[in-house]
mmCIF file with all atom_site columns, C-alpha atoms and ligand atoms in Angstrom:
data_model
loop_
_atom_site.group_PDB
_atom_site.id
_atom_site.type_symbol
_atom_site.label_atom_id
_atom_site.label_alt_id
_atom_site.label_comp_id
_atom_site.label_asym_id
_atom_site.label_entity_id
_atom_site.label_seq_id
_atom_site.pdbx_PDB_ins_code
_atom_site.Cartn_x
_atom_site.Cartn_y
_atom_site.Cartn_z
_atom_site.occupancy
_atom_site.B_iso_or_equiv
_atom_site.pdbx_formal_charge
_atom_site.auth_seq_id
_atom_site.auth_comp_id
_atom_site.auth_asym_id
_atom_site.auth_atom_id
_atom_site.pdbx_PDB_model_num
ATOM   1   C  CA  . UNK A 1 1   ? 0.000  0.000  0.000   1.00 53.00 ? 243 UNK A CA  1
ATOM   2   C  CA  . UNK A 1 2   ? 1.885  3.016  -0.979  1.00 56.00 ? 244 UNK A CA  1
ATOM   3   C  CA  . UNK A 1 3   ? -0.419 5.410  1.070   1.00 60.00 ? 245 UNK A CA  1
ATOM   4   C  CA  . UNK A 1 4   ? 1.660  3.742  4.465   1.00 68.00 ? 246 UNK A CA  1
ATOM   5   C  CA  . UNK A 1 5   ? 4.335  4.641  3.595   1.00 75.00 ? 247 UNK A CA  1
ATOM   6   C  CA  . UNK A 1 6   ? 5.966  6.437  6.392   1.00 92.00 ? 248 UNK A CA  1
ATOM   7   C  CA  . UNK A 1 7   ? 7.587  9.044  4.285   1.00 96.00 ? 249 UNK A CA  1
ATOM   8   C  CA  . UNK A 1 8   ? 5.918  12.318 2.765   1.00 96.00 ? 250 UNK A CA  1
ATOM   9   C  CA  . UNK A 1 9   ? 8.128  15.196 0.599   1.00 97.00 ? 251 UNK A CA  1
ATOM   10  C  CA  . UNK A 1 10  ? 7.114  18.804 1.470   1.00 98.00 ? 252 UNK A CA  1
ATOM   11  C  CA  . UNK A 1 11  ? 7.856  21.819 -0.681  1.00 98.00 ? 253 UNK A CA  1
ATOM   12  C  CA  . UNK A 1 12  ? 7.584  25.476 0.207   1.00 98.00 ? 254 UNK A CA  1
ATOM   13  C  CA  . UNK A 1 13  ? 8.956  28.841 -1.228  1.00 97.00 ? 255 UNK A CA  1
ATOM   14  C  CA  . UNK A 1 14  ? 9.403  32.406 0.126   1.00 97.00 ? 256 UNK A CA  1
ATOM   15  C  CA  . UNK A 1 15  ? 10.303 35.426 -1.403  1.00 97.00 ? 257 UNK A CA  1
ATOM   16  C  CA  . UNK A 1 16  ? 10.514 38.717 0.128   1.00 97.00 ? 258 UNK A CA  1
ATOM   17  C  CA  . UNK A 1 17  ? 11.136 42.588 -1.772  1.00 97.00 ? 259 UNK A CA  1
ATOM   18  C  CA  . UNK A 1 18  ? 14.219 44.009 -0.152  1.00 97.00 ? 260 UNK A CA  1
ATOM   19  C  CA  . UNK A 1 19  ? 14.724 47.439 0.973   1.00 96.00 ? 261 UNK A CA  1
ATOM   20  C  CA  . UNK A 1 20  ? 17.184 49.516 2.905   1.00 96.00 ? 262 UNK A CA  1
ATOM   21  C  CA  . UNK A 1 21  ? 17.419 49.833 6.659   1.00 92.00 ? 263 UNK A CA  1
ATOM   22  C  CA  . UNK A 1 22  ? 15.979 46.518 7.290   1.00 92.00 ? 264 UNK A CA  1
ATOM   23  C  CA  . UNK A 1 23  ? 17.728 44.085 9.042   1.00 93.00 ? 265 UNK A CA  1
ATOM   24  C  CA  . UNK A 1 24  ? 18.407 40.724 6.758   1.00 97.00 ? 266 UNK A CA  1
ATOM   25  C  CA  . UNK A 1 25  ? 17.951 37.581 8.375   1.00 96.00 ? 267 UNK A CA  1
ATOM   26  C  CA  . UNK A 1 26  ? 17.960 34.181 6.922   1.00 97.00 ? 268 UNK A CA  1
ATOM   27  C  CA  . UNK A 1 27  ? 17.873 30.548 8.867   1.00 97.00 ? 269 UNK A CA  1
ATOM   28  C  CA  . UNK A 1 28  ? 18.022 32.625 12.002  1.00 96.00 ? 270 UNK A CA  1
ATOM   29  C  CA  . UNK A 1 29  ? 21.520 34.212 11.329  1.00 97.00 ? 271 UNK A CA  1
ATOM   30  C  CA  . UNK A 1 30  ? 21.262 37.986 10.799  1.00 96.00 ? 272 UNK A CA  1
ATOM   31  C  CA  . UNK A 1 31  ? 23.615 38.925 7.514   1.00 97.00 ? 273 UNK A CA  1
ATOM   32  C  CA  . UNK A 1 32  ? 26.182 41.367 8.269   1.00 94.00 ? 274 UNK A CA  1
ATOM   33  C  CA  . UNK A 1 33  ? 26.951 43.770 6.166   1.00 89.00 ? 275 UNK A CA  1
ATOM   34  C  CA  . UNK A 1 34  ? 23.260 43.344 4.031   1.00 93.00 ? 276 UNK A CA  1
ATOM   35  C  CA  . UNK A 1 35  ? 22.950 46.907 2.779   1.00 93.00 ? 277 UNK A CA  1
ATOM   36  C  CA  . UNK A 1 36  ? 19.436 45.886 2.452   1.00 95.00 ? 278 UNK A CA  1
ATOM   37  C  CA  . UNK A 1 37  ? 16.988 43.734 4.324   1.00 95.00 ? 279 UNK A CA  1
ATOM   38  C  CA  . UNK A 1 38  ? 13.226 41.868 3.391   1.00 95.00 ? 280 UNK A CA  1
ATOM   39  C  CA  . UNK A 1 39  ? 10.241 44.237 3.510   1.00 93.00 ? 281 UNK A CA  1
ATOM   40  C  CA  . UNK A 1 40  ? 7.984  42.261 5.752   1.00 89.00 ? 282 UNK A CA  1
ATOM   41  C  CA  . UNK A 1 41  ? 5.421  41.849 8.280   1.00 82.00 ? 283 UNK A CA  1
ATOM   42  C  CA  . UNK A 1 42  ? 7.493  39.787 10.353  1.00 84.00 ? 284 UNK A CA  1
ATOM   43  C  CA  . UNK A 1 43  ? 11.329 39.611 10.911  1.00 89.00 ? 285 UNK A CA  1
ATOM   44  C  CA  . UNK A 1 44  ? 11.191 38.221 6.850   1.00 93.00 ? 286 UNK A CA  1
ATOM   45  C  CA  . UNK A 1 45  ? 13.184 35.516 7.334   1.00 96.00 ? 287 UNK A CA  1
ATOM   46  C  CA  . UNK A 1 46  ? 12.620 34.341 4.308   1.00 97.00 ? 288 UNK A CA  1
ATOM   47  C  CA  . UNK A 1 47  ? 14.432 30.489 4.940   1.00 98.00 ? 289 UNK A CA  1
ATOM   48  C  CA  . UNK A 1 48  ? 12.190 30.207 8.426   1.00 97.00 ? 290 UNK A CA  1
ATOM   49  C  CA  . UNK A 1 49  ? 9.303  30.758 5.998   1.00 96.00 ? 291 UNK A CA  1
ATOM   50  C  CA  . UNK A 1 50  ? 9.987  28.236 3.172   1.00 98.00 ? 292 UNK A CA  1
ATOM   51  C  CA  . UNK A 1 51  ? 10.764 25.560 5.545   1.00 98.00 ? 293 UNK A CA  1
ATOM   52  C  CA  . UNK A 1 52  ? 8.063  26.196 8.064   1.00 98.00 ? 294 UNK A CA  1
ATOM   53  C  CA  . UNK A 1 53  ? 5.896  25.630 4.200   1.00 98.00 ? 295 UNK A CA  1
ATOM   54  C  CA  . UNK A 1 54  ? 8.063  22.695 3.392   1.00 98.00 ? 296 UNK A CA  1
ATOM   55  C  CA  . UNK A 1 55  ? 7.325  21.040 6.489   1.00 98.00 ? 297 UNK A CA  1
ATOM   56  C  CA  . UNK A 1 56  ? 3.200  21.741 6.352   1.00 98.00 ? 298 UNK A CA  1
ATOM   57  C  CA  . UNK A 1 57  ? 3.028  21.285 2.497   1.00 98.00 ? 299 UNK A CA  1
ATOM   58  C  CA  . UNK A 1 58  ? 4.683  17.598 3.183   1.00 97.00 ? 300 UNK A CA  1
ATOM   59  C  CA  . UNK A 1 59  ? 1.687  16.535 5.551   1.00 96.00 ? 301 UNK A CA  1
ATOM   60  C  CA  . UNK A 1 60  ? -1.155 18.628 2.982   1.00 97.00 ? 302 UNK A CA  1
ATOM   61  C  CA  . UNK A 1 61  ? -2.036 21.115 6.039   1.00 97.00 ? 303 UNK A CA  1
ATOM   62  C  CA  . UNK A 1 62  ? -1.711 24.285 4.076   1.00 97.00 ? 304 UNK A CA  1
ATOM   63  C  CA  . UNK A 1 63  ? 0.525  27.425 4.395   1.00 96.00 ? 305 UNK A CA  1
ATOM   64  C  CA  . UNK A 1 64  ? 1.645  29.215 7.181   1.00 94.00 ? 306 UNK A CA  1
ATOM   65  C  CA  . UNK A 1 65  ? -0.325 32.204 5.874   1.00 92.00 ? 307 UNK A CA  1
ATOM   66  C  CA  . UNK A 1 66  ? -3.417 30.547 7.070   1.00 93.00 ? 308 UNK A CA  1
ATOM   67  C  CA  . UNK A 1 67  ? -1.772 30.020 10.571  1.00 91.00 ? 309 UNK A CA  1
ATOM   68  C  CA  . UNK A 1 68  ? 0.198  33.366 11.277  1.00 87.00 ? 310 UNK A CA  1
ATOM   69  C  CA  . UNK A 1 69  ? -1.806 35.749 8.856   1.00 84.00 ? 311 UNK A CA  1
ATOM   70  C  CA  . UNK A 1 70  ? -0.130 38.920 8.142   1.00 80.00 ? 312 UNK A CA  1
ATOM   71  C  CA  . UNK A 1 71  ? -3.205 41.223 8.602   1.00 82.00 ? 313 UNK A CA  1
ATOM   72  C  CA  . UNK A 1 72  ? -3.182 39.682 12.200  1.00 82.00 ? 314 UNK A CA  1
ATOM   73  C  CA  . UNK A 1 73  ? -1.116 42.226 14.460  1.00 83.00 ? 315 UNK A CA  1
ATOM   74  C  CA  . UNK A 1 74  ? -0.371 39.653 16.696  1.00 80.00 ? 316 UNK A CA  1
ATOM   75  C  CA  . UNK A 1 75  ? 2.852  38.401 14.619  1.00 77.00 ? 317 UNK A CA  1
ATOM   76  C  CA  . UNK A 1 76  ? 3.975  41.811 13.694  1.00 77.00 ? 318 UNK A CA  1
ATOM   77  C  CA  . UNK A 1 77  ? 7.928  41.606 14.161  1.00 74.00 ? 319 UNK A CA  1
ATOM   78  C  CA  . UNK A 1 78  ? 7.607  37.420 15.042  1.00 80.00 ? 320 UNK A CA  1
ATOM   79  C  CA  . UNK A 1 79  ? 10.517 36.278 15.372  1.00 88.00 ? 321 UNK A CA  1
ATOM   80  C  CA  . UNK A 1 80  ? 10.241 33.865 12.549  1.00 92.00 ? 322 UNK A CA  1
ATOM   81  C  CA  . UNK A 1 81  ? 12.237 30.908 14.697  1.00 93.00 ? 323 UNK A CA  1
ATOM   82  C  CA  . UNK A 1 82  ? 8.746  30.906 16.310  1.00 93.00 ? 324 UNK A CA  1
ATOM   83  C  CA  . UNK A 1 83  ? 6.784  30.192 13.180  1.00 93.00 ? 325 UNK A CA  1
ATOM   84  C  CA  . UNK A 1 84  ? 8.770  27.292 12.617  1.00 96.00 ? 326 UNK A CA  1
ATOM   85  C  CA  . UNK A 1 85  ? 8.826  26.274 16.229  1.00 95.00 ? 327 UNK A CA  1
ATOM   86  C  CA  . UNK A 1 86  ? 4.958  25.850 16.010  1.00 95.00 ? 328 UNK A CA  1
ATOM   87  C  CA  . UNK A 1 87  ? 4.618  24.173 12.864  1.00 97.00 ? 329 UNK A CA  1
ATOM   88  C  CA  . UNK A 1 88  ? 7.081  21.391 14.020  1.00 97.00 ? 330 UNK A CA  1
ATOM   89  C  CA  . UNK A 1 89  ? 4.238  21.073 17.017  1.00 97.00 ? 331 UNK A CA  1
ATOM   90  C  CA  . UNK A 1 90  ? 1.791  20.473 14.038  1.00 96.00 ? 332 UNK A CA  1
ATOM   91  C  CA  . UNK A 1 91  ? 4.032  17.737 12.313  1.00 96.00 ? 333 UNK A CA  1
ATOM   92  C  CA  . UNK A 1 92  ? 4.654  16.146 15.410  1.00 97.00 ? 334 UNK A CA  1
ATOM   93  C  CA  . UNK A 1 93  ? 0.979  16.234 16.595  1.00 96.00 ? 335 UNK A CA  1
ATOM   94  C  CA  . UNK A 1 94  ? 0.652  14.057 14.235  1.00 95.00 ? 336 UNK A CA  1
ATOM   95  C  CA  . UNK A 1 95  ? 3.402  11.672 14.563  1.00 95.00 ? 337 UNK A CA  1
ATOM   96  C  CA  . UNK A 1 96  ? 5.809  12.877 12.131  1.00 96.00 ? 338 UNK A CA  1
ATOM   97  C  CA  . UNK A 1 97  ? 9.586  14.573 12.022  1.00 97.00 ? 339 UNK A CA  1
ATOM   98  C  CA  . UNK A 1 98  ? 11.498 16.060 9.256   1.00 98.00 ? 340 UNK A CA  1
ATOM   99  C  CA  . UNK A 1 99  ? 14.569 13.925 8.473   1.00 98.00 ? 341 UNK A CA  1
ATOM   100 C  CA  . UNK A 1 100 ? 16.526 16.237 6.093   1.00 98.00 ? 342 UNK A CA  1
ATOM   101 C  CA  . UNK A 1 101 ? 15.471 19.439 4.296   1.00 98.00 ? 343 UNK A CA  1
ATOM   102 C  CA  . UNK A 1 102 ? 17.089 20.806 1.505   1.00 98.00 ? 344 UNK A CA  1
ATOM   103 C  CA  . UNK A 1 103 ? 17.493 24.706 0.623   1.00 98.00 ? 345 UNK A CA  1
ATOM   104 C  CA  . UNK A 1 104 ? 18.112 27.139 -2.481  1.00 98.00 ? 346 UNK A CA  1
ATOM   105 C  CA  . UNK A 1 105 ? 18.356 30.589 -1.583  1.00 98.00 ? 347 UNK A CA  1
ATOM   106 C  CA  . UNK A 1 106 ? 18.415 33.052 -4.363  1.00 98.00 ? 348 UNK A CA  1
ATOM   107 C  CA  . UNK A 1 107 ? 20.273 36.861 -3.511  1.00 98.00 ? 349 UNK A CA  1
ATOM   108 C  CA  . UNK A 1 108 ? 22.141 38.835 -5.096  1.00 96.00 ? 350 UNK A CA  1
ATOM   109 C  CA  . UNK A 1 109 ? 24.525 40.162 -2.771  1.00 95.00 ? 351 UNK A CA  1
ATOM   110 C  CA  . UNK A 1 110 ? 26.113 40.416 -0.619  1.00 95.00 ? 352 UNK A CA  1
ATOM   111 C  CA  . UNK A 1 111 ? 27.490 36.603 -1.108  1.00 94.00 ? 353 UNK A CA  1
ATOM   112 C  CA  . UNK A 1 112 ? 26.464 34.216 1.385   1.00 96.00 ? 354 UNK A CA  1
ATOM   113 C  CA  . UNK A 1 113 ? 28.918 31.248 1.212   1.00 96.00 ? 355 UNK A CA  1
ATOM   114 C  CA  . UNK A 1 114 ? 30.495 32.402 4.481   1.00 96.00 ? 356 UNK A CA  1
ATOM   115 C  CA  . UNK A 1 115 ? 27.601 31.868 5.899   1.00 98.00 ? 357 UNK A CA  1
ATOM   116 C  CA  . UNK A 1 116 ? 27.059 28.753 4.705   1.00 98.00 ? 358 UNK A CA  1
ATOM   117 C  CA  . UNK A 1 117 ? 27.431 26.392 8.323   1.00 98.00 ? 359 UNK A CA  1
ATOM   118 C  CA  . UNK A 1 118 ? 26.122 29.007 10.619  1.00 98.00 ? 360 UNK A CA  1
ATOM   119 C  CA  . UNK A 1 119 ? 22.654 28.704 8.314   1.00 98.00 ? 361 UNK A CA  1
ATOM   120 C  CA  . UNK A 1 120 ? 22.731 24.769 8.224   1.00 98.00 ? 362 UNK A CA  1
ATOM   121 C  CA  . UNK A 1 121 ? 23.806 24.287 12.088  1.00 98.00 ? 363 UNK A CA  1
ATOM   122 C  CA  . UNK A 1 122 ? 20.954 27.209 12.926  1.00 98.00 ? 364 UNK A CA  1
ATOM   123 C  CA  . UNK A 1 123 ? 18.614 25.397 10.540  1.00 98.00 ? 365 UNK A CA  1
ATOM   124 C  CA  . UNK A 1 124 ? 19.268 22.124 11.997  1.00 98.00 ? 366 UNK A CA  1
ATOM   125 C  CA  . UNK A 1 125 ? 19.024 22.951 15.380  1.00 98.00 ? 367 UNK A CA  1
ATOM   126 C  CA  . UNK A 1 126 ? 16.048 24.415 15.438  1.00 97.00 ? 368 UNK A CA  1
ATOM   127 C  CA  . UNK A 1 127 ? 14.448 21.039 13.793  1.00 97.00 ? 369 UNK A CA  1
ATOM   128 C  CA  . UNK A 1 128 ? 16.492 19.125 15.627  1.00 97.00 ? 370 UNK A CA  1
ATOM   129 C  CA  . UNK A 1 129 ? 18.246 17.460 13.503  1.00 97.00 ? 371 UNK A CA  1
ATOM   130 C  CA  . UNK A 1 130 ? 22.107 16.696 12.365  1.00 97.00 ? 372 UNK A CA  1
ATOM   131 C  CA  . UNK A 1 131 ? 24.227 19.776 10.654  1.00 97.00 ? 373 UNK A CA  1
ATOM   132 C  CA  . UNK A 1 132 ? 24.404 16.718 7.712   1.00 97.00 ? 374 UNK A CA  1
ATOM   133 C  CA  . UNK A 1 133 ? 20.749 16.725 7.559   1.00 98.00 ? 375 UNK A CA  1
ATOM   134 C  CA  . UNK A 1 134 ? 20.532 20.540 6.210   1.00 98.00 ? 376 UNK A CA  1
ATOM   135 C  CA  . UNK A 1 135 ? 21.262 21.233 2.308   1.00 98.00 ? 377 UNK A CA  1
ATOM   136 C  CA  . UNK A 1 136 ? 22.198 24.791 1.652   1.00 98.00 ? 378 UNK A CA  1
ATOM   137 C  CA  . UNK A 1 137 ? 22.817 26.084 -1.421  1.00 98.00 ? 379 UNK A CA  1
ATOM   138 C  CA  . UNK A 1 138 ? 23.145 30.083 -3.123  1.00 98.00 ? 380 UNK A CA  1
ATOM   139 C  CA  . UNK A 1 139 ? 22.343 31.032 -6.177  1.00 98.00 ? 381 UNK A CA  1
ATOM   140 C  CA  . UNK A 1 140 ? 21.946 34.514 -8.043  1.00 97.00 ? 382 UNK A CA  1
ATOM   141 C  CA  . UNK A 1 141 ? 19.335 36.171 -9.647  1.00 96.00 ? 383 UNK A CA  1
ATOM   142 C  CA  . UNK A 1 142 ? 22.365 36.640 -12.120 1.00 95.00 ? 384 UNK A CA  1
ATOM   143 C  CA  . UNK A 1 143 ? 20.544 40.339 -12.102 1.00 94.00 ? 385 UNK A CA  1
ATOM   144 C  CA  . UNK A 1 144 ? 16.958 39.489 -12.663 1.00 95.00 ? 386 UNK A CA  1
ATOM   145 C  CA  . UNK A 1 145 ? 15.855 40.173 -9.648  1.00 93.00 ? 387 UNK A CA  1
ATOM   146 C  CA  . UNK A 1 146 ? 18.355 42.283 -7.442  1.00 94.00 ? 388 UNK A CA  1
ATOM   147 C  CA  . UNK A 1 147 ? 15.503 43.416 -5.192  1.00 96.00 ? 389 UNK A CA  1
ATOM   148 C  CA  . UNK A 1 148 ? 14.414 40.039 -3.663  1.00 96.00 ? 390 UNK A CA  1
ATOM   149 C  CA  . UNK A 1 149 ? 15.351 37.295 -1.897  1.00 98.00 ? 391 UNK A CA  1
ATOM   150 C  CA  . UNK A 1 150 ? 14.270 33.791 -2.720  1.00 98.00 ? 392 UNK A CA  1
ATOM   151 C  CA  . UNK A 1 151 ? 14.083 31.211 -1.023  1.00 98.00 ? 393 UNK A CA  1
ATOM   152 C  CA  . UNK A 1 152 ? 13.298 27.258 -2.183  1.00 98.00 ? 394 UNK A CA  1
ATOM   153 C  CA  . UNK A 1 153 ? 13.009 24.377 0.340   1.00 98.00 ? 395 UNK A CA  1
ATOM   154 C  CA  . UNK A 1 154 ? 11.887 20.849 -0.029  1.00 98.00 ? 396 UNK A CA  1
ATOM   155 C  CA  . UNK A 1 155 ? 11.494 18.225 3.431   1.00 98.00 ? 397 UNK A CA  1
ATOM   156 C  CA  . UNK A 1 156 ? 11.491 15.078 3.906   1.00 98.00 ? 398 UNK A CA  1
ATOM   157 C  CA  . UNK A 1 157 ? 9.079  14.086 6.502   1.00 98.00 ? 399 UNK A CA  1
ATOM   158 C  CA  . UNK A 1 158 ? 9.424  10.525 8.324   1.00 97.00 ? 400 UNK A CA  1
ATOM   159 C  CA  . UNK A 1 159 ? 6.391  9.049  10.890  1.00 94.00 ? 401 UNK A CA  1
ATOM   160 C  CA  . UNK A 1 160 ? 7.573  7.443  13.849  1.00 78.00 ? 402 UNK A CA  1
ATOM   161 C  CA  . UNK A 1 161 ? 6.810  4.079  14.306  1.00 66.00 ? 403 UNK A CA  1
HETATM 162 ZN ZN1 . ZN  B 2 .   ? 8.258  35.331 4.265   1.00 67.80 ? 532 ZN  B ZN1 1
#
């Protein structure tokens, strides 16, 4: 019966319009040096966002838009770490964890390669997984669109039991 199977794939995506004098945050670690940051309701942490998707996509519960709505002022400024904190209560509520997630983010600059392990180990932490268990990976717009950032995250999702 292929419906048992214990394993689902999530996918989720996240883009945000950049802007100066905004802070720019991605996987939890805060950019230095971003001359820009995301325009957004929240903190815009636009890798919190497209893995908090991955993760609900993988188990057919929707979007986190439907959870933390963006007209609601109660997650004005969230600290996005939270968003993803209470999805992984959702997955788990129903007997599931992710077991590796895999992410594209798309900027510009500045160049994020030396941030490369702090995003994975913050990433993985927070889902509690292995540093090994975290794909990141950078691309450019290659000047298509210098005013966002993009990000593009499948999951893996695996029940207990
Ligand atoms: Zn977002």
């Amino acid at each position: 019966m292929l419906s048992s199977l214990p394993l689902r794939i999530g996918y989720g995506e996240d883009a945000h319009r950049l802007a100066p004098g905004r802070p720019l945050i991605l996987g939890g670690v805060p950019v230095p040096h971003a001359e820009r940051g995301a325009v957004a309701h929240s903190d815009g942490d636009a890798v919190m966002h497209a893995v908090a998707d991955a993760l609900l996509s993988g188990l057919a519960l929707g979007d986190i838009g439907q959870y933390f709505p963006d007209t609601d002022p109660q997650w004005a400024g969230l600290d996005s770490r939270d968003i993803l904190r209470r999805v992984l209560d959702l997955i788990r509520e129903r007997g599931y964890e992710p077991v590796n997630v895999a992410l594209v983010v798309t900027l510009d600059r500045p160049k994020l390669g030396p941030l490369r392990a702090e995003i994975a180990r913050s990433v993985a932490a927070l889902l509690a997984l292995p540093e090994s268990e975290v794909g990141v990976s950078f691309k450019t717009s290659e000047g298509l669109a210098p005013d966002h950032v993009q990000v593009r995250v499948t999951a893996l999702l695996g029940r207990d039991g």
